[in-house]
PDB file of C-alpha atoms (C1' of nucleotides) in Angstrom:
ATOM      1  CA  VAL A   1     -23.861   4.985  -6.180  1.00 66.00           C
ATOM      2  CA  SER A   2     -25.271   7.109  -7.877  1.00 74.00           C
ATOM      3  CA  ALA A   3     -22.622   9.979  -9.676  1.00 75.00           C
ATOM      4  CA  PRO A   4     -24.889  12.918  -8.472  1.00 74.00           C
ATOM      5  CA  ALA A   5     -24.832  11.102  -4.994  1.00 79.00           C
ATOM      6  CA  THR A   6     -21.042  10.564  -5.313  1.00 85.00           C
ATOM      7  CA  ALA A   7     -20.495  14.044  -6.992  1.00 86.00           C
ATOM      8  CA  ALA A   8     -21.666  15.887  -3.506  1.00 89.00           C
ATOM      9  CA  ARG A   9     -18.869  13.636  -1.844  1.00 95.00           C
ATOM     10  CA  ARG A  10     -16.158  13.774  -3.483  1.00 97.00           C
ATOM     11  CA  LEU A  11     -12.672  15.186  -1.402  1.00 98.00           C
ATOM     12  CA  GLY A  12     -11.188  17.673  -2.429  1.00 98.00           C
ATOM     13  CA  ARG A  13      -7.769  18.938  -2.623  1.00 98.00           C
ATOM     14  CA  GLU A  14      -7.729  21.047   0.602  1.00 98.00           C
ATOM     15  CA  PHE A  15      -8.786  17.099   2.213  1.00 98.00           C
ATOM     16  CA  PHE A  16      -4.567  16.246   1.375  1.00 98.00           C
ATOM     17  CA  ALA A  17      -2.999  19.774   1.481  1.00 98.00           C
ATOM     18  CA  ARG A  18      -2.295  18.579   5.438  1.00 98.00           C
ATOM     19  CA  PRO A  19       0.436  16.840   7.171  1.00 98.00           C
ATOM     20  CA  ALA A  20      -0.079  12.878   6.637  1.00 98.00           C
ATOM     21  CA  LEU A  21      -0.437  11.512  10.138  1.00 98.00           C
ATOM     22  CA  GLU A  22      -4.166  14.334   9.657  1.00 98.00           C
ATOM     23  CA  VAL A  23      -4.749  12.746   6.612  1.00 98.00           C
ATOM     24  CA  ALA A  24      -4.140   9.073   7.533  1.00 98.00           C
ATOM     25  CA  PRO A  25      -7.043   8.417   9.834  1.00 98.00           C
ATOM     26  CA  ASP A  26      -9.536  10.970   8.149  1.00 98.00           C
ATOM     27  CA  LEU A  27      -9.321   8.410   5.159  1.00 98.00           C
ATOM     28  CA  ILE A  28     -10.444   5.720   7.581  1.00 98.00           C
ATOM     29  CA  GLY A  29     -13.852   5.311   6.450  1.00 98.00           C
ATOM     30  CA  CYS A  30     -13.357   6.937   3.073  1.00 98.00           C
ATOM     31  CA  THR A  31     -14.822   5.192  -0.271  1.00 98.00           C
ATOM     32  CA  LEU A  32     -11.573   4.884  -3.196  1.00 98.00           C
ATOM     33  CA  LEU A  33     -12.540   4.054  -6.429  1.00 98.00           C
ATOM     34  CA  PHE A  34     -10.674   3.830  -9.529  1.00 98.00           C
ATOM     35  CA  ASP A  35     -11.999   3.107 -12.954  1.00 98.00           C
ATOM     36  CA  GLY A  36     -15.448   2.481 -10.763  1.00 98.00           C
ATOM     37  CA  VAL A  37     -13.593  -0.598  -8.810  1.00 98.00           C
ATOM     38  CA  GLY A  38     -12.869  -0.222  -4.906  1.00 98.00           C
ATOM     39  CA  GLY A  39     -14.791   0.500  -1.491  1.00 98.00           C
ATOM     40  CA  THR A  40     -14.025   1.084   1.980  1.00 98.00           C
ATOM     41  CA  ILE A  41     -10.681   2.397   3.040  1.00 98.00           C
ATOM     42  CA  VAL A  42     -10.100   0.169   6.331  1.00 98.00           C
ATOM     43  CA  GLU A  43      -5.979   0.619   7.040  1.00 98.00           C
ATOM     44  CA  THR A  44      -3.551   3.545   5.910  1.00 98.00           C
ATOM     45  CA  GLU A  45      -0.056   4.742   7.265  1.00 98.00           C
ATOM     46  CA  ALA A  46       1.483   8.672   7.173  1.00 98.00           C
ATOM     47  CA  TYR A  47       4.787   8.934   6.095  1.00 98.00           C
ATOM     48  CA  ASP A  48       6.775  12.159   6.386  1.00 98.00           C
ATOM     49  CA  GLU A  49       9.803  13.710   5.279  1.00 97.00           C
ATOM     50  CA  SER A  50      10.645  14.492   8.749  1.00 97.00           C
ATOM     51  CA  GLU A  51      11.405  10.270   9.668  1.00 96.00           C
ATOM     52  CA  PRO A  52      13.292   8.066   7.796  1.00 96.00           C
ATOM     53  CA  ALA A  53      11.197   5.704   6.581  1.00 96.00           C
ATOM     54  CA  CYS A  54       9.489   8.008   4.420  1.00 97.00           C
ATOM     55  CA  HIS A  55      11.290   7.997   0.983  1.00 97.00           C
ATOM     56  CA  ALA A  56      11.382  11.839   0.906  1.00 97.00           C
ATOM     57  CA  TYR A  57      13.471  11.461   3.801  1.00 96.00           C
ATOM     58  CA  VAL A  58      16.626  11.806   1.221  1.00 95.00           C
ATOM     59  CA  GLY A  59      15.445  14.871  -0.438  1.00 95.00           C
ATOM     60  CA  ARG A  60      14.140  15.702  -3.652  1.00 95.00           C
ATOM     61  CA  THR A  61      15.611  12.760  -6.220  1.00 95.00           C
ATOM     62  CA  ALA A  62      13.431  10.972  -9.553  1.00 94.00           C
ATOM     63  CA  ARG A  63      11.505   8.988  -7.321  1.00 96.00           C
ATOM     64  CA  THR A  64      10.802  10.891  -4.667  1.00 97.00           C
ATOM     65  CA  ALA A  65       9.646  14.155  -6.696  1.00 97.00           C
ATOM     66  CA  VAL A  66       6.112  13.349  -6.721  1.00 98.00           C
ATOM     67  CA  LEU A  67       6.079  13.187  -3.403  1.00 98.00           C
ATOM     68  CA  PHE A  68       6.894  16.621  -2.845  1.00 98.00           C
ATOM     69  CA  GLY A  69       4.598  17.838  -5.353  1.00 97.00           C
ATOM     70  CA  PRO A  70       0.655  18.991  -5.127  1.00 98.00           C
ATOM     71  CA  PRO A  71      -0.464  17.443  -2.287  1.00 98.00           C
ATOM     72  CA  ALA A  72      -4.099  14.779  -3.637  1.00 98.00           C
ATOM     73  CA  HIS A  73      -1.625  12.778  -6.594  1.00 98.00           C
ATOM     74  CA  ALA A  74      -1.134   9.481  -6.673  1.00 98.00           C
ATOM     75  CA  TYR A  75       2.845   8.032  -5.563  1.00 98.00           C
ATOM     76  CA  VAL A  76       3.000   5.003  -7.465  1.00 98.00           C
ATOM     77  CA  TYR A  77       6.013   2.506  -7.192  1.00 98.00           C
ATOM     78  CA  LEU A  78       7.114  -1.045  -6.964  1.00 97.00           C
ATOM     79  CA  SER A  79       7.681  -2.579  -4.079  1.00 97.00           C
ATOM     80  CA  TYR A  80      10.349  -5.393  -3.588  1.00 96.00           C
ATOM     81  CA  GLY A  81      10.490  -5.849  -7.229  1.00 95.00           C
ATOM     82  CA  ILE A  82       7.050  -7.175  -7.536  1.00 96.00           C
ATOM     83  CA  HIS A  83       4.137  -5.161  -6.012  1.00 97.00           C
ATOM     84  CA  GLN A  84       2.877  -1.918  -6.370  1.00 98.00           C
ATOM     85  CA  LEU A  85       2.029   0.403  -3.461  1.00 98.00           C
ATOM     86  CA  PHE A  86      -0.172   3.403  -4.029  1.00 98.00           C
ATOM     87  CA  ASN A  87      -0.320   6.588  -1.867  1.00 98.00           C
ATOM     88  CA  PHE A  88      -1.924  10.033  -1.880  1.00 98.00           C
ATOM     89  CA  VAL A  89       0.424  13.037  -1.597  1.00 98.00           C
ATOM     90  CA  CYS A  90       0.144  14.865   1.438  1.00 98.00           C
ATOM     91  CA  ASP A  91       0.783  18.768   3.091  1.00 98.00           C
ATOM     92  CA  ALA A  92       1.819  21.300   1.380  1.00 98.00           C
ATOM     93  CA  GLU A  93       3.753  21.192  -1.861  1.00 97.00           C
ATOM     94  CA  GLY A  94       6.845  21.567  -1.170  1.00 97.00           C
ATOM     95  CA  HIS A  95       6.704  18.896   1.804  1.00 98.00           C
ATOM     96  CA  GLY A  96       7.797  15.442   1.136  1.00 98.00           C
ATOM     97  CA  ALA A  97       4.755  13.534   2.507  1.00 98.00           C
ATOM     98  CA  ALA A  98       2.033  10.541   1.232  1.00 98.00           C
ATOM     99  CA  VAL A  99      -0.580   8.732   2.743  1.00 98.00           C
ATOM    100  CA  LEU A 100      -0.383   4.482   2.484  1.00 98.00           C
ATOM    101  CA  VAL A 101      -3.349   3.026   2.061  1.00 98.00           C
ATOM    102  CA  ARG A 102      -3.019  -0.607   2.820  1.00 98.00           C
ATOM    103  CA  ALA A 103      -6.184  -2.869   2.777  1.00 98.00           C
ATOM    104  CA  ILE A 104     -10.175  -1.733   0.573  1.00 98.00           C
ATOM    105  CA  GLU A 105     -13.642  -3.296   2.442  1.00 98.00           C
ATOM    106  CA  PRO A 106     -14.188  -4.606  -1.907  1.00 98.00           C
ATOM    107  CA  HIS A 107     -17.296  -2.785  -2.499  1.00 98.00           C
ATOM    108  CA  GLU A 108     -17.701  -2.631  -6.038  1.00 98.00           C
ATOM    109  CA  GLY A 109     -16.267  -4.030  -9.291  1.00 98.00           C
ATOM    110  CA  VAL A 110     -15.824  -7.253  -6.796  1.00 97.00           C
ATOM    111  CA  HIS A 111     -16.097  -9.316  -9.925  1.00 97.00           C
ATOM    112  CA  GLU A 112     -13.314  -7.441 -11.611  1.00 97.00           C
ATOM    113  CA  MET A 113     -11.371  -7.576  -8.251  1.00 98.00           C
ATOM    114  CA  TRP A 114     -11.117 -11.521  -8.555  1.00 97.00           C
ATOM    115  CA  ALA A 115     -10.337 -11.840 -12.463  1.00 97.00           C
ATOM    116  CA  ARG A 116      -6.995  -9.679 -11.277  1.00 97.00           C
ATOM    117  CA  ARG A 117      -6.521 -11.923  -8.213  1.00 97.00           C
ATOM    118  CA  PRO A 118      -7.299 -15.414  -8.850  1.00 95.00           C
ATOM    119  CA  ALA A 119      -4.851 -16.324  -5.969  1.00 94.00           C
ATOM    120  CA  ALA A 120      -7.072 -14.506  -3.574  1.00 95.00           C
ATOM    121  CA  ARG A 121      -9.236 -17.643  -1.621  1.00 91.00           C
ATOM    122  CA  GLU A 122     -11.389 -15.709  -0.273  1.00 93.00           C
ATOM    123  CA  ARG A 123     -13.616 -12.252  -0.403  1.00 95.00           C
ATOM    124  CA  GLY A 124     -11.346 -11.130   2.923  1.00 95.00           C
ATOM    125  CA  GLY A 125      -7.994 -11.447   0.681  1.00 96.00           C
ATOM    126  CA  LEU A 126      -8.793  -9.102  -2.690  1.00 98.00           C
ATOM    127  CA  CYS A 127      -7.526  -5.883  -1.412  1.00 98.00           C
ATOM    128  CA  SER A 128      -5.884  -6.701   2.805  1.00 98.00           C
ATOM    129  CA  GLY A 129      -2.656  -5.161   1.897  1.00 97.00           C
ATOM    130  CA  PRO A 130      -1.139  -2.863  -0.517  1.00 98.00           C
ATOM    131  CA  GLY A 131       0.314  -4.655  -3.212  1.00 98.00           C
ATOM    132  CA  LYS A 132      -3.270  -6.567  -3.082  1.00 98.00           C
ATOM    133  CA  LEU A 133      -5.104  -3.943  -3.672  1.00 98.00           C
ATOM    134  CA  ALA A 134      -3.217  -1.947  -6.449  1.00 98.00           C
ATOM    135  CA  GLN A 135      -3.665  -5.471  -8.266  1.00 98.00           C
ATOM    136  CA  ALA A 136      -7.015  -5.582  -7.460  1.00 98.00           C
ATOM    137  CA  LEU A 137      -7.397  -2.135  -8.767  1.00 98.00           C
ATOM    138  CA  ALA A 138      -5.294  -2.610 -11.544  1.00 98.00           C
ATOM    139  CA  ILE A 139      -3.315   0.396 -10.472  1.00 98.00           C
ATOM    140  CA  GLY A 140       0.083   0.767 -11.801  1.00 97.00           C
ATOM    141  CA  PRO A 141       3.538   2.759 -12.408  1.00 97.00           C
ATOM    142  CA  GLU A 142       1.621   4.233 -15.386  1.00 96.00           C
ATOM    143  CA  HIS A 143      -1.084   5.814 -12.407  1.00 98.00           C
ATOM    144  CA  ASN A 144       2.158   7.969 -10.586  1.00 98.00           C
ATOM    145  CA  GLY A 145       1.755  11.469 -10.745  1.00 97.00           C
ATOM    146  CA  ARG A 146      -1.694  11.420 -11.831  1.00 98.00           C
ATOM    147  CA  SER A 147      -4.594  13.585  -9.952  1.00 98.00           C
ATOM    148  CA  VAL A 148      -6.260  11.868  -7.601  1.00 98.00           C
ATOM    149  CA  LEU A 149      -9.070  14.599  -8.019  1.00 98.00           C
ATOM    150  CA  ALA A 150     -10.061  13.221 -11.600  1.00 97.00           C
ATOM    151  CA  PRO A 151     -10.669  10.216 -13.764  1.00 97.00           C
ATOM    152  CA  PRO A 152      -9.834   7.604 -13.027  1.00 97.00           C
ATOM    153  CA  PHE A 153      -9.667   7.645  -9.416  1.00 98.00           C
ATOM    154  CA  GLU A 154     -12.929   8.627  -7.277  1.00 98.00           C
ATOM    155  CA  VAL A 155     -12.421   9.563  -3.507  1.00 98.00           C
ATOM    156  CA  LEU A 156     -15.728  10.413  -1.628  1.00 98.00           C
ATOM    157  CA  ALA A 157     -15.944  11.185   1.707  1.00 98.00           C
ATOM    158  CA  ARG A 158     -17.506   8.791   4.730  1.00 96.00           C
ATOM    159  CA  THR A 159     -21.174   9.116   5.483  1.00 93.00           C
ATOM    160  CA  GLY A 160     -23.170   8.967   9.214  1.00 89.00           C
ATOM    161  CA  GLN A 161     -21.002   8.353  12.159  1.00 92.00           C
ATOM    162  CA  PRO A 162     -16.685   8.531  12.052  1.00 93.00           C
ATOM    163  CA  PRO A 163     -15.697   5.006  12.534  1.00 97.00           C
ATOM    164  CA  ALA A 164     -13.561   3.899  15.186  1.00 98.00           C
ATOM    165  CA  ILE A 165     -10.077   3.940  14.149  1.00 98.00           C
ATOM    166  CA  VAL A 166      -7.265   1.852  16.342  1.00 97.00           C
ATOM    167  CA  ALA A 167      -3.522   3.237  15.893  1.00 97.00           C
ATOM    168  CA  GLY A 168      -0.038   0.959  15.559  1.00 96.00           C
ATOM    169  CA  PRO A 169       3.484   0.719  14.225  1.00 95.00           C
ATOM    170  CA  ARG A 170       3.937   1.170  10.695  1.00 96.00           C
ATOM    171  CA  ILE A 171       4.647  -3.256   8.716  1.00 95.00           C
ATOM    172  CA  GLY A 172       7.451  -3.577   6.641  1.00 94.00           C
ATOM    173  CA  ILE A 173       9.641  -1.014   7.972  1.00 94.00           C
ATOM    174  CA  THR A 174      12.883  -1.020  10.149  1.00 91.00           C
ATOM    175  CA  LYS A 175      13.609   2.510  10.553  1.00 93.00           C
ATOM    176  CA  ALA A 176      11.233   4.421  12.606  1.00 95.00           C
ATOM    177  CA  ALA A 177       9.294   1.479  13.099  1.00 93.00           C
ATOM    178  CA  GLU A 178       7.872   2.712  17.063  1.00 93.00           C
ATOM    179  CA  LEU A 179       6.172   5.186  15.822  1.00 96.00           C
ATOM    180  CA  PRO A 180       2.331   4.480  15.988  1.00 97.00           C
ATOM    181  CA  TRP A 181       1.138   5.725  12.143  1.00 98.00           C
ATOM    182  CA  ARG A 182      -0.634   3.273  11.063  1.00 98.00           C
ATOM    183  CA  PHE A 183      -4.364   3.721  11.559  1.00 98.00           C
ATOM    184  CA  LEU A 184      -6.915   0.909  11.076  1.00 97.00           C
ATOM    185  CA  ALA A 185     -11.199   0.954  11.203  1.00 97.00           C
ATOM    186  CA  ALA A 186     -11.705  -1.321  14.594  1.00 96.00           C
ATOM    187  CA  GLY A 187     -12.541  -5.062  14.754  1.00 94.00           C
ATOM    188  CA  ASN A 188     -12.908  -4.590  10.482  1.00 96.00           C
ATOM    189  CA  PRO A 189     -12.130  -8.108   9.261  1.00 96.00           C
ATOM    190  CA  TYR A 190     -10.962  -6.535   5.026  1.00 97.00           C
ATOM    191  CA  THR A 191      -7.471  -5.404   6.911  1.00 97.00           C
ATOM    192  CA  SER A 192      -3.697  -6.670   6.561  1.00 96.00           C
TER     193      SER A 192
ATOM    194  C1'  DC B   1      -3.837 -24.016  10.303  1.00 92.99           C
ATOM    195  C1'  DC B   2       1.042 -21.463  10.740  1.00 92.99           C
ATOM    196  C1'  DT B   3       5.963 -20.716   9.557  1.00 92.99           C
ATOM    197  C1'  DG B   4      10.114 -19.748   6.538  1.00 92.99           C
ATOM    198  C1'  DC B   5      11.542 -18.429   1.886  1.00 92.99           C
ATOM    199  C1'  DG B   6      11.972 -17.220  -3.181  1.00 92.99           C
ATOM    200  C1'  DA B   7      10.605 -14.106  -6.512  1.00 92.99           C
ATOM    201  C1'  DT B   8      12.071  -9.509  -8.918  1.00 92.99           C
ATOM    202  C1'  DT B   9      13.863  -4.860 -10.077  1.00 92.99           C
ATOM    203  C1'  DT B  10      14.775  -0.141  -8.644  1.00 92.99           C
ATOM    204  C1'  DG B  11      17.268   3.538  -6.230  1.00 92.99           C
ATOM    205  C1'  DC B  12      20.861   4.904  -4.477  1.00 92.99           C
ATOM    206  C1'  DT B  13      25.593   3.824  -1.604  1.00 92.99           C
TER     207       DT B  13
ATOM    208  C1'  DG C   1      25.899  -4.301  -4.504  1.00 92.99           C
ATOM    209  C1'  DC C   2      22.596  -4.558  -1.348  1.00 92.99           C
ATOM    210  C1'  DA C   3      17.457  -3.791   0.543  1.00 92.99           C
ATOM    211  C1'  DA C   4      13.131  -2.622   0.274  1.00 92.99           C
ATOM    212  C1'  DA C   5       6.241   0.422   2.837  1.00 92.99           C
ATOM    213  C1'  DT C   6       5.187  -7.601   0.013  1.00 92.99           C
ATOM    214  C1'  DC C   7       2.366 -11.723  -1.461  1.00 92.99           C
ATOM    215  C1'  DG C   8       1.575 -16.661  -2.156  1.00 92.99           C
ATOM    216  C1'  DC C   9       3.190 -21.206  -1.710  1.00 92.99           C
ATOM    217  C1'  DA C  10       5.993 -25.205  -0.041  1.00 92.99           C
ATOM    218  C1'  DG C  11       6.331 -27.839   3.905  1.00 92.99           C
ATOM    219  C1'  DG C  12       5.488 -29.185   8.582  1.00 92.99           C
ATOM    220  C1'  DC C  13       2.566 -29.866  11.722  1.00 92.99           C
TER     221       DC C  13
END
DNA sequence: CCTGCGATTTGCT
DNA sequence: GCAAATCGCAGGC
């Protein structure tokens, strides 16, 4: 992937300055790179302050401040005391919303991913889950609040035809579990 | 292959 | 004090 070719595909702030429910399916098929390591986004979930599964539901706190900040920034937090989860902050500044990236199809820097995730048994397990993804790309709490429009982040628009997308309920939540706000690339084997 | 459980920390009640 | 946007391993079939 040459630098001039990727520069033209780079997503801008306006892409993320929309409701998370619009951004989440639009991200399927886009490319996420962190320090040159990453691949094609194949699974996302939308979260919005209007529903209780979203951390922003409780209002602005020290933890959720980033969610209410400007869009196109990273929201990274610790889940179950062990796993880092990476989200794109979405919607207008002042509105708490985000899209969780749950899985990518590995393309760039696959060797680094294997080094960081020796527990993965096959290529399909490198980035097939939000915790795995953050570990494979070496995204951590130090990146919370960072802009995704500048290095080490690089987010690229898809090329070619839009992929087939299927929606379903979000994973691992107990509140608002009925909302079909999870989006997957149809038939893709690199999902969680 | 599939199911069940422990890990480990933070934020909010 | 407890629940949490998960993962990997052990053990059983």
